[in-house]
Structures are given as structure tokens and as C-alpha cells.
Short mmCIF file of C-alpha atoms in Angstrom, two decimals:
data_model
loop_
_atom_site.label_atom_id
_atom_site.label_comp_id
_atom_site.label_asym_id
_atom_site.label_seq_id
_atom_site.Cartn_x
_atom_site.Cartn_y
_atom_site.Cartn_z
CA SER M 76 -8.67 13.11 3.59
CA ALA M 77 -9.22 11.69 0.16
CA VAL M 78 -11.80 9.17 -1.02
CA ILE M 79 -10.74 7.05 -3.95
CA SER M 80 -12.87 4.74 -6.06
CA GLN M 81 -11.65 2.20 -8.64
CA LYS M 82 -13.38 0.32 -11.49
CA PRO M 83 -13.52 -2.54 -11.97
CA SER M 84 -13.27 -3.99 -8.51
CA ARG M 85 -12.24 -7.30 -9.99
CA ASP M 86 -11.97 -8.99 -13.39
CA ILE M 87 -10.95 -12.28 -15.01
CA CYS M 88 -9.18 -11.87 -18.31
CA GLN M 89 -7.73 -14.07 -20.92
CA ARG M 90 -3.97 -13.88 -21.73
CA GLY M 91 -3.06 -11.55 -24.51
CA THR M 92 -5.92 -9.08 -23.85
CA SER M 93 -5.72 -5.69 -22.11
CA LEU M 94 -7.63 -4.18 -19.20
CA THR M 95 -8.04 -0.59 -18.31
CA ILE M 96 -8.51 0.32 -14.66
CA GLN M 97 -10.11 3.59 -13.68
CA CYS M 98 -9.30 5.63 -10.57
CA GLN M 99 -11.46 8.54 -9.37
CA VAL M 100 -10.55 10.85 -6.44
CA ASP M 101 -13.02 13.17 -4.70
CA SER M 102 -10.53 16.06 -4.70
CA GLN M 103 -7.97 17.48 -6.92
CA VAL M 104 -4.53 16.11 -6.52
CA THR M 105 -1.22 16.74 -8.28
CA MET M 106 0.17 13.25 -8.18
CA MET M 107 -1.58 9.89 -8.45
CA PHE M 108 0.26 6.63 -7.84
CA TRP M 109 -0.34 3.17 -9.21
CA TYR M 110 0.73 0.18 -7.28
CA ARG M 111 0.68 -3.55 -7.80
CA GLN M 112 0.31 -5.99 -4.98
CA GLN M 113 0.88 -9.65 -5.82
CA PRO M 114 -0.86 -12.28 -3.80
CA GLY M 115 0.41 -12.30 -0.20
CA GLN M 116 2.99 -9.63 -0.91
CA SER M 117 3.55 -5.99 -0.25
CA LEU M 118 2.99 -3.01 -2.52
CA THR M 119 5.23 -2.17 -5.44
CA LEU M 120 5.01 1.23 -7.07
CA ILE M 121 4.45 0.98 -10.83
CA ALA M 122 4.36 4.68 -11.74
CA THR M 123 3.55 8.18 -10.73
CA ALA M 124 1.00 10.04 -12.84
CA ASN M 125 1.01 13.88 -13.08
CA GLN M 126 -1.69 15.76 -14.90
CA GLY M 127 -0.47 17.12 -18.24
CA SER M 128 2.70 15.11 -18.49
CA GLU M 129 3.85 11.60 -19.09
CA ALA M 130 3.83 9.22 -16.14
CA THR M 131 7.07 8.36 -14.43
CA TYR M 132 7.72 4.59 -14.31
CA GLU M 133 9.68 2.75 -11.67
CA SER M 134 12.38 0.32 -12.53
CA GLY M 135 10.95 -2.89 -14.05
CA PHE M 136 7.84 -1.18 -15.39
CA VAL M 137 7.48 0.28 -18.91
CA ILE M 138 4.91 2.42 -20.62
CA ASP M 139 4.20 -0.04 -23.39
CA LYS M 140 3.08 -2.68 -20.81
CA PHE M 141 1.34 -0.24 -18.40
CA PRO M 142 0.20 2.89 -20.26
CA ILE M 143 -1.28 5.53 -17.98
CA SER M 144 -3.57 8.41 -18.63
CA ARG M 145 -4.10 11.46 -16.42
CA PRO M 146 -6.57 13.74 -18.21
CA ASN M 147 -7.43 15.84 -15.13
CA LEU M 148 -6.63 16.34 -11.49
CA THR M 149 -9.21 13.86 -10.24
CA PHE M 150 -8.98 10.96 -12.64
CA SER M 151 -6.43 8.46 -13.95
CA THR M 152 -6.36 5.16 -15.81
CA LEU M 153 -3.87 2.28 -15.83
CA THR M 154 -3.96 -0.21 -18.61
CA VAL M 155 -2.45 -3.61 -18.26
CA SER M 156 -1.53 -4.62 -21.81
CA ASN M 157 -1.00 -8.02 -23.40
CA MET M 158 -1.71 -9.71 -20.19
CA SER M 159 -0.14 -12.95 -18.92
CA PRO M 160 -0.87 -14.99 -15.84
CA GLU M 161 2.08 -13.25 -14.13
CA ASP M 162 0.04 -10.00 -14.23
CA SER M 163 -2.55 -11.49 -11.85
CA SER M 164 -2.41 -9.00 -8.94
CA ILE M 165 -4.24 -6.35 -7.10
CA TYR M 166 -3.76 -2.99 -8.69
CA LEU M 167 -4.13 0.02 -6.39
CA CYS M 168 -4.52 3.65 -7.03
CA SER M 169 -3.17 6.11 -4.41
CA VAL M 170 -2.85 9.76 -3.77
CA PHE M 171 -0.66 11.63 -1.26
CA GLN M 172 -2.30 14.49 0.72
CA GLU M 173 -0.14 14.98 3.78
CA THR M 174 -0.47 11.19 4.09
CA GLN M 175 -1.15 8.47 1.60
CA TYR M 176 -4.69 7.20 0.74
CA PHE M 177 -5.48 4.14 -1.25
CA GLY M 178 -8.35 3.05 -3.41
CA PRO M 179 -9.99 -0.37 -2.73
CA GLY M 180 -8.02 -1.97 -5.42
CA THR M 181 -8.79 -3.90 -8.61
CA ARG M 182 -8.27 -7.61 -8.30
CA LEU M 183 -7.11 -9.06 -11.62
CA LEU M 184 -6.94 -12.75 -12.56
CA VAL M 185 -5.35 -13.65 -15.91
CA LEU M 186 -6.00 -17.12 -17.23
CA THR T 298 16.77 2.75 -3.01
CA GLN T 299 15.23 2.83 0.46
CA LEU T 300 14.33 -0.53 1.80
CA LEU T 301 12.06 -1.47 4.75
CA GLU T 302 12.22 -4.84 6.35
CA GLN T 303 9.34 -6.11 8.42
CA SER T 304 9.37 -8.96 10.89
CA PRO T 305 7.93 -11.32 11.45
CA GLN T 306 6.43 -12.05 8.03
CA PHE T 307 3.73 -14.27 9.52
CA LEU T 308 2.28 -14.33 12.93
CA SER T 309 -0.40 -16.59 14.35
CA ILE T 310 -1.50 -16.06 17.90
CA GLN T 311 -4.41 -16.75 20.25
CA GLU T 312 -6.92 -14.07 21.20
CA GLY T 313 -5.78 -12.18 24.25
CA GLU T 314 -1.98 -12.48 23.55
CA ASN T 315 0.29 -9.53 22.94
CA LEU T 316 2.45 -9.11 19.87
CA THR T 317 5.07 -6.75 18.39
CA VAL T 318 5.79 -6.12 14.69
CA TYR T 319 8.99 -4.50 13.65
CA CYS T 320 9.87 -2.33 10.68
CA ASN T 321 13.58 -1.65 10.14
CA SER T 322 15.63 0.32 7.56
CA SER T 323 19.06 1.64 7.10
CA SER T 324 17.51 4.79 5.66
CA VAL T 325 16.12 7.84 7.37
CA PHE T 326 12.52 8.69 6.69
CA SER T 327 10.68 12.03 7.11
CA SER T 328 7.67 10.02 8.40
CA LEU T 329 6.56 6.49 8.78
CA GLN T 330 3.02 5.06 8.40
CA TRP T 331 1.43 1.88 9.52
CA TYR T 332 -1.46 0.39 7.46
CA ARG T 333 -3.77 -2.46 7.96
CA GLN T 334 -5.17 -4.23 4.96
CA GLU T 335 -8.04 -6.75 4.93
CA PRO T 336 -8.59 -9.16 2.06
CA GLY T 337 -10.28 -7.56 -0.95
CA GLU T 338 -9.56 -4.05 0.23
CA GLY T 339 -6.84 -1.34 -0.03
CA PRO T 340 -4.55 -0.51 2.85
CA VAL T 341 -6.10 1.68 5.50
CA LEU T 342 -3.89 4.09 7.42
CA LEU T 343 -3.63 3.48 11.16
CA VAL T 344 -1.08 6.02 12.17
CA THR T 345 1.67 8.39 11.02
CA VAL T 346 4.71 8.99 13.13
CA VAL T 347 6.97 11.87 12.38
CA THR T 348 9.28 12.71 15.28
CA GLY T 349 12.16 10.52 16.32
CA GLY T 350 11.27 8.65 19.57
CA GLU T 351 7.60 9.43 19.08
CA VAL T 352 5.05 7.05 20.65
CA LYS T 353 1.41 7.03 19.59
CA LYS T 354 -1.36 4.95 21.02
CA LEU T 355 -4.57 3.95 19.28
CA LYS T 356 -6.69 1.94 21.65
CA ARG T 357 -4.78 -1.37 22.02
CA LEU T 358 -2.16 -0.44 19.43
CA THR T 359 1.06 1.36 20.38
CA PHE T 360 3.39 2.69 17.65
CA GLN T 361 6.92 3.87 18.19
CA PHE T 362 9.28 5.71 15.82
CA GLY T 363 12.95 5.08 16.43
CA ASP T 364 15.13 7.93 17.66
CA ALA T 365 17.03 7.99 14.35
CA ARG T 366 13.84 7.79 12.28
CA LYS T 367 14.99 4.54 10.69
CA ASP T 368 12.82 1.95 12.37
CA SER T 369 9.41 1.58 14.01
CA SER T 370 7.41 -0.91 15.97
CA LEU T 371 3.78 -1.73 16.34
CA HIS T 372 2.63 -3.41 19.58
CA ILE T 373 -0.85 -4.86 20.02
CA THR T 374 -2.04 -5.61 23.50
CA ALA T 375 -4.65 -8.30 24.09
CA ALA T 376 -5.16 -9.12 20.37
CA GLN T 377 -8.71 -9.75 19.11
CA THR T 378 -9.88 -11.68 16.06
CA GLY T 379 -10.78 -8.39 14.51
CA ASP T 380 -7.06 -7.44 14.43
CA THR T 381 -6.47 -10.16 11.80
CA GLY T 382 -5.04 -8.74 8.59
CA LEU T 383 -1.93 -7.62 6.74
CA TYR T 384 0.04 -4.90 8.52
CA LEU T 385 2.30 -2.77 6.35
CA CYS T 386 4.78 -0.09 7.34
CA ALA T 387 5.71 2.58 4.87
CA GLY T 388 8.44 5.17 5.04
CA ALA T 389 7.91 8.52 3.36
CA TRP T 390 10.65 10.56 1.78
CA ALA T 391 10.34 13.34 -0.82
CA GLY T 392 6.65 12.62 -1.41
CA LYS T 393 7.03 8.93 -2.12
CA SER T 394 6.43 6.00 0.10
CA THR T 395 8.47 2.79 0.36
CA PHE T 396 6.51 -0.14 1.71
CA GLY T 397 7.78 -3.04 3.89
CA ASP T 398 7.06 -6.56 3.01
CA GLY T 399 4.13 -6.80 5.38
CA THR T 400 3.27 -8.89 8.36
CA THR T 401 0.26 -11.26 8.00
CA LEU T 402 -1.34 -11.56 11.43
CA THR T 403 -3.89 -14.17 12.32
CA VAL T 404 -5.66 -14.01 15.64
CA LYS T 405 -7.37 -17.25 16.49
CA PRO T 406 -10.36 -17.32 18.85
#
């Protein structure tokens, strides 16, 4: 199993600002995933982050808006840039080790 | 793109009732997972089914994977208020998961 922690757990931000979300895993993993979950909805994959290479973004998500870092095998960050109220969501970090594990999420509210 | 459709989207029942949630796709998955998510938390894995036709039981929860590995169901017997939450199915293929739209279950006392 994998234990994942995220910081911050929640934040309220002003539009036009940026927020960086941190994800820490208790074991080394090759791939880390970032998801967005809008209120009352399911999970949408933003990107897959591999250590030592650029993240792979899903359709509808771009690096300029959601830059990702993956400096080592246990850590990743997702930045939500130039935020607007439409970015208000829960952002979840996840890893796949035989099955998928999720962090507790970062609840973001953009005013 | 592999899509998963869950039904119903919302379900509100009385404690003690039974319910079934369905997860359907036109795509084949190597495995399928069911998660439960409570407000303010990330999804927590309930079960993984891998073999077509497989049935797994977890106390009052029964999970079934379709013979063709394209669909699954979650049946809860004698629901309790603690079963309230968002239930998500996710199909895995090539190391990635596709999530269904979720079923929001409310069990009233």
C-alpha cells in the first residue's frame, strides 16, 4: 500500500494568483497522477508526472496553466496558475502500485 | 477514450434497504475498482475485481465483474447511515484509470 499526504489541505485564493500543491508519498513510485474533482463530480485526470521528464497532460489541460514538478520518486507539486473561480475544485494526488491510491485532496476555493 | 457510466447518479434510501449501483462501459478493462469517498477526503479503495464473472463480498457489500469485463455492479444489503458517500467505479487499462461519474448515496436513519 501507499500512504499519500498533501499540502495544503484547503485554501481560499484570489483570482489571478497561483497556488502550489505538494504531494508526498511514503514509498518510491514511478508515476504520480494529478486529478481534479469539481464539486459533486467524478475525477478527471490532469496529468501524469514521471521523475526526470516532463509531465504528460490530458486533453484540456496545459502546462502553462498546471505546471508540475517531479524532483524525486516520492514527491511532486502541481501549481494552479492565474486562478479563476472555475478552478475551484478538489485536487488529488494519486499513485498506482498494483492498485490506485489517493491522497486526501486539496480543496481550493477561488474568489 | 474509455468511458464508464454509473447509475443511478443519486440514490436516497432508508436505513435497512438494499441497493445496487451499476457501472457500464463499451470498453474492456483489465481490472475494475470501486471506491468510496466521504466529504473532504480522497477516494478509498473498496475492492478490485480482475476476472470476468468474479464476485467479491465485503461484509454487506457484494461486487460483481461482468463476464466480458466491461461492466460491474455494487450491491449493498441492509444499508446503514455509515454507507453514505460517493461511490466511484474506475476501470484500469495500461496503468491508467478511467473513473465513472459517481453515485451519491444517502442513507437516512
